[in-house]
Amino acid sequence: REGGDPSEADLAVLERQLEKQEPLTPAEVESAVRVDTTREPDWEALRKSLACGARKEKR
């Protein structure tokens, strides 16, 4: 259902998204921040990664 409330997304929506996902381009990989969702987040390391990426884009 297009234009519907995102909170109503179900398993079928997730399955379609997973089927259509594309790998990141090399440029996207360079600026991507990886987060291991199986572990407790290291918020300070994440903050630093995001801040570093923001500085790269300003160049």
Tab-separated table of C-alpha atoms in Angstrom, residues 11-51:
chain	number	residue	atom	x	y	z
A	11	LEU	CA	6.517	-8.558	7.252
A	12	ALA	CA	5.549	-8.428	3.565
A	13	VAL	CA	6.878	-4.851	3.342
A	14	LEU	CA	10.163	-5.901	4.944
A	15	GLU	CA	10.478	-8.863	2.577
A	16	ARG	CA	9.984	-6.586	-0.472
A	17	GLN	CA	12.593	-4.159	0.844
A	18	LEU	CA	15.106	-6.967	1.390
A	19	GLU	CA	14.460	-8.347	-2.119
A	20	LYS	CA	15.059	-4.957	-3.741
A	21	GLN	CA	18.010	-3.736	-1.667
A	22	GLU	CA	21.160	-2.854	-3.582
A	23	PRO	CA	24.732	-2.876	-2.312
A	24	LEU	CA	26.290	0.454	-1.435
A	25	THR	CA	28.352	2.145	-4.118
A	26	PRO	CA	32.079	2.630	-3.424
A	27	ALA	CA	31.411	6.310	-2.638
A	28	GLU	CA	28.651	5.353	-0.201
A	29	VAL	CA	30.871	2.730	1.465
A	30	GLU	CA	33.489	5.437	2.115
A	31	SER	CA	31.027	7.534	4.091
A	32	ALA	CA	29.001	4.715	5.668
A	33	VAL	CA	29.157	4.163	9.407
A	34	ARG	CA	28.823	0.517	10.402
A	35	VAL	CA	26.951	-0.300	13.594
A	36	ASP	CA	26.961	-3.795	15.104
A	37	THR	CA	23.373	-4.134	16.286
A	38	THR	CA	24.145	-7.352	18.168
A	39	ARG	CA	26.184	-5.472	20.778
A	40	GLU	CA	25.602	-2.579	23.152
A	41	PRO	CA	26.356	0.626	21.208
A	42	ASP	CA	29.516	2.600	21.897
A	43	TRP	CA	27.844	6.001	21.683
A	44	GLU	CA	31.086	7.979	21.905
A	45	ALA	CA	32.698	6.031	19.049
A	46	LEU	CA	29.535	6.458	16.970
A	47	ARG	CA	29.465	10.193	17.667
A	48	LYS	CA	33.109	10.498	16.584
A	49	SER	CA	32.487	8.494	13.396
A	50	LEU	CA	29.546	10.680	12.463
A	51	ALA	CA	31.443	13.893	13.256
